[in-house]
PDB file of C-alpha atoms in Angstrom:
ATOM      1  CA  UNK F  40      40.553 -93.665   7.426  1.00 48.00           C
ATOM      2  CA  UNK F  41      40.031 -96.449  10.088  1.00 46.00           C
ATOM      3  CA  UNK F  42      36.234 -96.119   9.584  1.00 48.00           C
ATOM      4  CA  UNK F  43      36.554 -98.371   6.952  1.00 48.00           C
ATOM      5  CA  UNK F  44      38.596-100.910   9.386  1.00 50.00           C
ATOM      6  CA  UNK F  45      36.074-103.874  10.312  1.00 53.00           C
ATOM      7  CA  UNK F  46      38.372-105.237  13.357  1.00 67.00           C
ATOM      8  CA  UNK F  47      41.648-105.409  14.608  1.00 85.00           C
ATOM      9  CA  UNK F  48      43.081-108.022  12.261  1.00 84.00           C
ATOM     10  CA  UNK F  49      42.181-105.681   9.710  1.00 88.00           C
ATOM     11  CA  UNK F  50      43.960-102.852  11.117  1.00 89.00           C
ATOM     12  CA  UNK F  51      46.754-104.284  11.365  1.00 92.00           C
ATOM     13  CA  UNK F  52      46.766-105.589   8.003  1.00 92.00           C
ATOM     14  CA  UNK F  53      46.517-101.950   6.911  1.00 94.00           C
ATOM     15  CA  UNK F  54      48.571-101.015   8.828  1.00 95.00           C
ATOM     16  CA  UNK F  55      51.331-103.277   7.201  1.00 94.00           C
ATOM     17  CA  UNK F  56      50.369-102.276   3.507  1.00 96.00           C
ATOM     18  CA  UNK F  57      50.847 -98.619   4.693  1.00 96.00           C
ATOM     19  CA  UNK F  58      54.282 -98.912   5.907  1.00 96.00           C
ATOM     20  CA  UNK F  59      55.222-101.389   3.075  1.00 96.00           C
ATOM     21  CA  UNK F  60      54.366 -98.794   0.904  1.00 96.00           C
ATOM     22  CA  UNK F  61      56.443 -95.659   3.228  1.00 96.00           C
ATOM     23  CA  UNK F  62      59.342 -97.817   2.936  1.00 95.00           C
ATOM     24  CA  UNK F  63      58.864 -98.630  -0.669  1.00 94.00           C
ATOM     25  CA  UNK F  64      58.964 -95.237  -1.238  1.00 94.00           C
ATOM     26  CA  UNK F  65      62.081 -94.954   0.835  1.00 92.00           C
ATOM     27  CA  UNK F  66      63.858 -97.824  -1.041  1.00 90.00           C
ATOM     28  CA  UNK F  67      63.068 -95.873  -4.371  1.00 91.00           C
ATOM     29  CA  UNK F  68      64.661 -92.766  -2.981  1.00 92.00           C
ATOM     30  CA  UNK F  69      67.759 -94.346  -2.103  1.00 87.00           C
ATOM     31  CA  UNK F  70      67.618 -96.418  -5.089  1.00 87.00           C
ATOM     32  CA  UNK F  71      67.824 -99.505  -3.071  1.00 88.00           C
ATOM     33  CA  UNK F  72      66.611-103.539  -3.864  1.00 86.00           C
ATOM     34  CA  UNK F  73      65.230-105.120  -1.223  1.00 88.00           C
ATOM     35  CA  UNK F  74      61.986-107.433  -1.291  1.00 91.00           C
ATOM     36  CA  UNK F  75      59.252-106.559   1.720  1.00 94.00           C
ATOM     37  CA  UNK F  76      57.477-109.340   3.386  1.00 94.00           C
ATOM     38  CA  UNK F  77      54.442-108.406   5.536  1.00 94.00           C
ATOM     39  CA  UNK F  78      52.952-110.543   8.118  1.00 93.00           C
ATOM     40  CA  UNK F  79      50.913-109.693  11.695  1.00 91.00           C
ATOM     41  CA  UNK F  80      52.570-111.087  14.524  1.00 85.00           C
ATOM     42  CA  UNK F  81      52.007-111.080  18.322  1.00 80.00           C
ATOM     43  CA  UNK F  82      49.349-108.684  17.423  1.00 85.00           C
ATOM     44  CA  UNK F  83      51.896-106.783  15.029  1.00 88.00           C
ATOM     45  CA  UNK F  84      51.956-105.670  12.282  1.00 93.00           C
ATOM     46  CA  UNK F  85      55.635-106.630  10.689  1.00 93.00           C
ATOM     47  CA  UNK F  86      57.381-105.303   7.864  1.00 95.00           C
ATOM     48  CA  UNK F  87      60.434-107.339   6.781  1.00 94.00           C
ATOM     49  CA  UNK F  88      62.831-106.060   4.025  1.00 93.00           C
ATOM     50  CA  UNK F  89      65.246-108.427   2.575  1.00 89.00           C
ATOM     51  CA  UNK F  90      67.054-109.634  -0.414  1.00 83.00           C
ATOM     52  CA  UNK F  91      69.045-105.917  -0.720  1.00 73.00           C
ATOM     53  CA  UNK F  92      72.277-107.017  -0.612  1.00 77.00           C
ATOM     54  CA  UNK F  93      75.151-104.770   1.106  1.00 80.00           C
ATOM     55  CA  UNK F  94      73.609-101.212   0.987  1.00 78.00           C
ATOM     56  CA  UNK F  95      70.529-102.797   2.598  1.00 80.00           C
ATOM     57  CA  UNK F  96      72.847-104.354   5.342  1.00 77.00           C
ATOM     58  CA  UNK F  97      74.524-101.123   5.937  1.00 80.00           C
ATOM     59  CA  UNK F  98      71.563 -99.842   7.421  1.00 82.00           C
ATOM     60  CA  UNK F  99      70.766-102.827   9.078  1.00 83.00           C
ATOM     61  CA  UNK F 100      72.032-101.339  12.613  1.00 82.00           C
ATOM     62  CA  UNK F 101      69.668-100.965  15.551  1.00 80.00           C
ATOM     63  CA  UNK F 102      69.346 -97.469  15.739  1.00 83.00           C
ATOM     64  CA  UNK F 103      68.804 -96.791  11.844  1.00 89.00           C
ATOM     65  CA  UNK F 104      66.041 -99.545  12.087  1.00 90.00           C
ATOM     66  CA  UNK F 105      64.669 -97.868  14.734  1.00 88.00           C
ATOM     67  CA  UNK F 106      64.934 -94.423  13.330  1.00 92.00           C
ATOM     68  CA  UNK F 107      63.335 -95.967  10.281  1.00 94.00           C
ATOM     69  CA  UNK F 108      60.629 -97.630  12.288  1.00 94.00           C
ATOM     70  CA  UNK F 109      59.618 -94.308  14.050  1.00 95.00           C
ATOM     71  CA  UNK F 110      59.403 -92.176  10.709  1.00 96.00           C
ATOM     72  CA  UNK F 111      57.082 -95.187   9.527  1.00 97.00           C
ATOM     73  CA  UNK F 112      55.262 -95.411  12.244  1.00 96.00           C
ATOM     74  CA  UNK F 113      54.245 -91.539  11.896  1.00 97.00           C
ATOM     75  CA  UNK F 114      53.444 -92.370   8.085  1.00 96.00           C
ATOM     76  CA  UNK F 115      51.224 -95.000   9.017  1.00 96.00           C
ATOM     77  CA  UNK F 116      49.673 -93.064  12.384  1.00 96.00           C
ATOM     78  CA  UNK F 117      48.951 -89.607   9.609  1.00 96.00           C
ATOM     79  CA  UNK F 118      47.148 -92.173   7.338  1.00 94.00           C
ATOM     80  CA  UNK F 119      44.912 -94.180  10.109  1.00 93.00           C
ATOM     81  CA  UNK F 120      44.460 -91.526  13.052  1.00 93.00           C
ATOM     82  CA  UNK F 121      45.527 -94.411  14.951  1.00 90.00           C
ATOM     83  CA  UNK F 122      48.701 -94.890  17.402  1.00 92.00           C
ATOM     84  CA  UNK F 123      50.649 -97.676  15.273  1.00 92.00           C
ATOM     85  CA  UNK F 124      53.402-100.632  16.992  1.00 91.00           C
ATOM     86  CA  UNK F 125      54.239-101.542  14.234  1.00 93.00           C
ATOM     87  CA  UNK F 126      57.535-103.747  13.655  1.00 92.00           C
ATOM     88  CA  UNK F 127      60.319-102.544  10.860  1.00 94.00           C
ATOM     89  CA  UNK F 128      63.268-105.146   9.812  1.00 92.00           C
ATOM     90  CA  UNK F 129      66.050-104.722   7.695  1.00 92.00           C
ATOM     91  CA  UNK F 130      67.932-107.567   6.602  1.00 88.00           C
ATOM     92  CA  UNK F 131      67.164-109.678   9.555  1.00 87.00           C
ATOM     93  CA  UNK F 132      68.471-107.255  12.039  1.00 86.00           C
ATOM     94  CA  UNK F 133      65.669-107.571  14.547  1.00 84.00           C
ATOM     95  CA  UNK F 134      66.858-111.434  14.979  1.00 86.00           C
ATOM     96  CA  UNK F 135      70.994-110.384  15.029  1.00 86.00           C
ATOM     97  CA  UNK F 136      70.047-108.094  17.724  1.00 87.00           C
ATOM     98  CA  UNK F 137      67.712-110.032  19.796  1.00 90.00           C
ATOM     99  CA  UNK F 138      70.631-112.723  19.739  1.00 94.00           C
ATOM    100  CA  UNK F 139      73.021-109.837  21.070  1.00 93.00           C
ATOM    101  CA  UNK F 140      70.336-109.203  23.824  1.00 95.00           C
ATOM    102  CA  UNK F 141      70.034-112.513  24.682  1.00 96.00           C
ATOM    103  CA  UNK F 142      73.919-112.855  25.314  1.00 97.00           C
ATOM    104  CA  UNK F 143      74.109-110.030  27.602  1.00 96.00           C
ATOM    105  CA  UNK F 144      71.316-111.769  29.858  1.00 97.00           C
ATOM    106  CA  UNK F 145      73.512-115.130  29.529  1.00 97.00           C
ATOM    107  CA  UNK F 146      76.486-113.242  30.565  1.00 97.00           C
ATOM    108  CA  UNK F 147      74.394-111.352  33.537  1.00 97.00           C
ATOM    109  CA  UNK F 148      72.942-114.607  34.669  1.00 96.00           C
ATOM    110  CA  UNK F 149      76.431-116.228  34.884  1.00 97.00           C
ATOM    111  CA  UNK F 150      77.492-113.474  37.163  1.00 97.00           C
ATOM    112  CA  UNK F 151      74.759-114.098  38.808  1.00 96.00           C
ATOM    113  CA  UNK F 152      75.253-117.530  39.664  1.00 95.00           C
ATOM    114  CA  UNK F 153      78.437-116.621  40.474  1.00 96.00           C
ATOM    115  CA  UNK F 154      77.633-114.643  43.429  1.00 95.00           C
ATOM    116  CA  UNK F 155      76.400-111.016  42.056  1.00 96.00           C
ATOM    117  CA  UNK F 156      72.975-109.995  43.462  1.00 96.00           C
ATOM    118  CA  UNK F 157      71.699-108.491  40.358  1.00 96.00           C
ATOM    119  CA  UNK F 158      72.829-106.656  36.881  1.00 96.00           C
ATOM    120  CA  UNK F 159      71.682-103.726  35.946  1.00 96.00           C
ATOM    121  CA  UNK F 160      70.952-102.870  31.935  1.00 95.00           C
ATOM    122  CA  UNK F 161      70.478 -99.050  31.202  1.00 91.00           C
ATOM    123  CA  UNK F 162      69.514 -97.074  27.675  1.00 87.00           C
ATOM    124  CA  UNK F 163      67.136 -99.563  26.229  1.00 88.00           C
ATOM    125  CA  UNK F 164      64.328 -99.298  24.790  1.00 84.00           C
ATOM    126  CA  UNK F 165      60.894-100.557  26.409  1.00 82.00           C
ATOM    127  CA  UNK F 166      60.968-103.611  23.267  1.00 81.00           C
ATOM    128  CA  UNK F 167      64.305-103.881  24.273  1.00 88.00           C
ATOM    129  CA  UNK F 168      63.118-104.177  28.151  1.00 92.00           C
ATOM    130  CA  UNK F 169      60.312-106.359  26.586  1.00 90.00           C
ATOM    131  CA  UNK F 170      62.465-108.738  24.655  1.00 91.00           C
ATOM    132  CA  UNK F 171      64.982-109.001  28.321  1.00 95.00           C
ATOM    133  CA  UNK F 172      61.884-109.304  30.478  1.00 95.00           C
ATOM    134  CA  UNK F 173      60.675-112.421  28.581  1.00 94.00           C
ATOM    135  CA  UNK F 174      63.874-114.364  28.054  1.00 95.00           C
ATOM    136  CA  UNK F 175      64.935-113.637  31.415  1.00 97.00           C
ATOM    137  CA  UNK F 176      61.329-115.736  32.663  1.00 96.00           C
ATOM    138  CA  UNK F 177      62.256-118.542  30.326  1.00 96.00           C
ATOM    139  CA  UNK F 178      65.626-118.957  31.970  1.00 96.00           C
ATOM    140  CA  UNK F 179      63.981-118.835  35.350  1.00 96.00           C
ATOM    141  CA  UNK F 180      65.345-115.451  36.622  1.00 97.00           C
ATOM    142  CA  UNK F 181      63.454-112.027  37.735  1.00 96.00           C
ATOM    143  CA  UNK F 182      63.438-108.908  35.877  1.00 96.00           C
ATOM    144  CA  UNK F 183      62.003-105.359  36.724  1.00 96.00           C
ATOM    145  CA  UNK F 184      62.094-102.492  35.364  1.00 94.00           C
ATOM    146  CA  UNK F 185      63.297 -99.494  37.097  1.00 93.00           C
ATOM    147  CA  UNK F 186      63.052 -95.632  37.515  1.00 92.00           C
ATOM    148  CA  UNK F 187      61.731 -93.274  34.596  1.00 90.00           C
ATOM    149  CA  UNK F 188      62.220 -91.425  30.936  1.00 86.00           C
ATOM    150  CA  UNK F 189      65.795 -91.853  30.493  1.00 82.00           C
ATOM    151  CA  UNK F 190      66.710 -93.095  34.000  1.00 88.00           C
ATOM    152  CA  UNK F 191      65.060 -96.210  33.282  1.00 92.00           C
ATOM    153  CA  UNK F 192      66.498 -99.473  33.718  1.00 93.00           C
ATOM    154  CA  UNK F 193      66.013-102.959  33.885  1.00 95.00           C
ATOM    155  CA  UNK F 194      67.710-105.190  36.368  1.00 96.00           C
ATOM    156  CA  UNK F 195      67.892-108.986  36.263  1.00 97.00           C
ATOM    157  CA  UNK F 196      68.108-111.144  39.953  1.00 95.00           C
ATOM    158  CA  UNK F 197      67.498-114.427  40.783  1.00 92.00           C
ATOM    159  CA  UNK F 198      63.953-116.245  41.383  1.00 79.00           C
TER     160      UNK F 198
END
């Protein structure tokens, strides 16, 4: 199907109509509302459901979001051929739990200061590890990551 893609822009822009419409589908099935909002960002493709009210924020936790971004993901991959990254949100969750993430560097970086040589953060996910890695340069710290498949961790230390 990607024969017809004329760059990578486009791609992703496909890529985003074919998940809108997997999770359409999905929406139907559960007979939930819930308005989609695509955009391609950070070289993305994003898919943004909102508007559903309380079933939608049910499951609006991190690991049905990323359940439901996987099973997408494998819609979109069967209709391109291509390996998709795309980006699944569900009532804003993405932000809530970046915020979360955020807080637990805070809290890692005040220990820290306080004396600790680093913090260790185990059973994320490599966006997870992504998302820490970055805020953790803006606040002027050092992150790696650490060991492999499910041993792998990330730990935070100072510059």
């Amino acid at each position: 199907m990607t024969e017809n893609v004329q760059n990578t822009e486009d791609l992703l822009e496909l890529e985003g109509d074919l998940a809108a419409d997997y999770i359409e589908g999905l929406l139907d099935i559960l007979d939930f509302d819930g308005d989609l909002d695509l955009a391609v960002v950070n070289g993305r493709a994003t898919v943004s459901v909102t508007g559903g009210g309380e079933e939608l924020n049910r499951v609006g936790t991190p690991k049905v979001v990323q359940a439901l971004q996987d099973l997408t993901r494998l819609a979109v991959q069967r209709e391109t051929g291509e390996f998709s990254r795309l980006i699944l949100d569900i009532g804003g969750s993405r932000q809530a739990h970046e915020e979360k993430l955020r807080k637990r560097v805070d809290y890692a970086i005040t220990q820290i200061i306080a004396g600790r040589e680093s913090v260790e953060f185990s059973g994320l996910s490599s966006y997870e590890r992504k998302l820490i890695h970055d805020y953790v340069a803006e606040c002027g710290y050092k992150s790696e990551s650490q060991g492999e498949g499910a041993d792998r961790r990330l730990v935070v230390s100072a510059a």
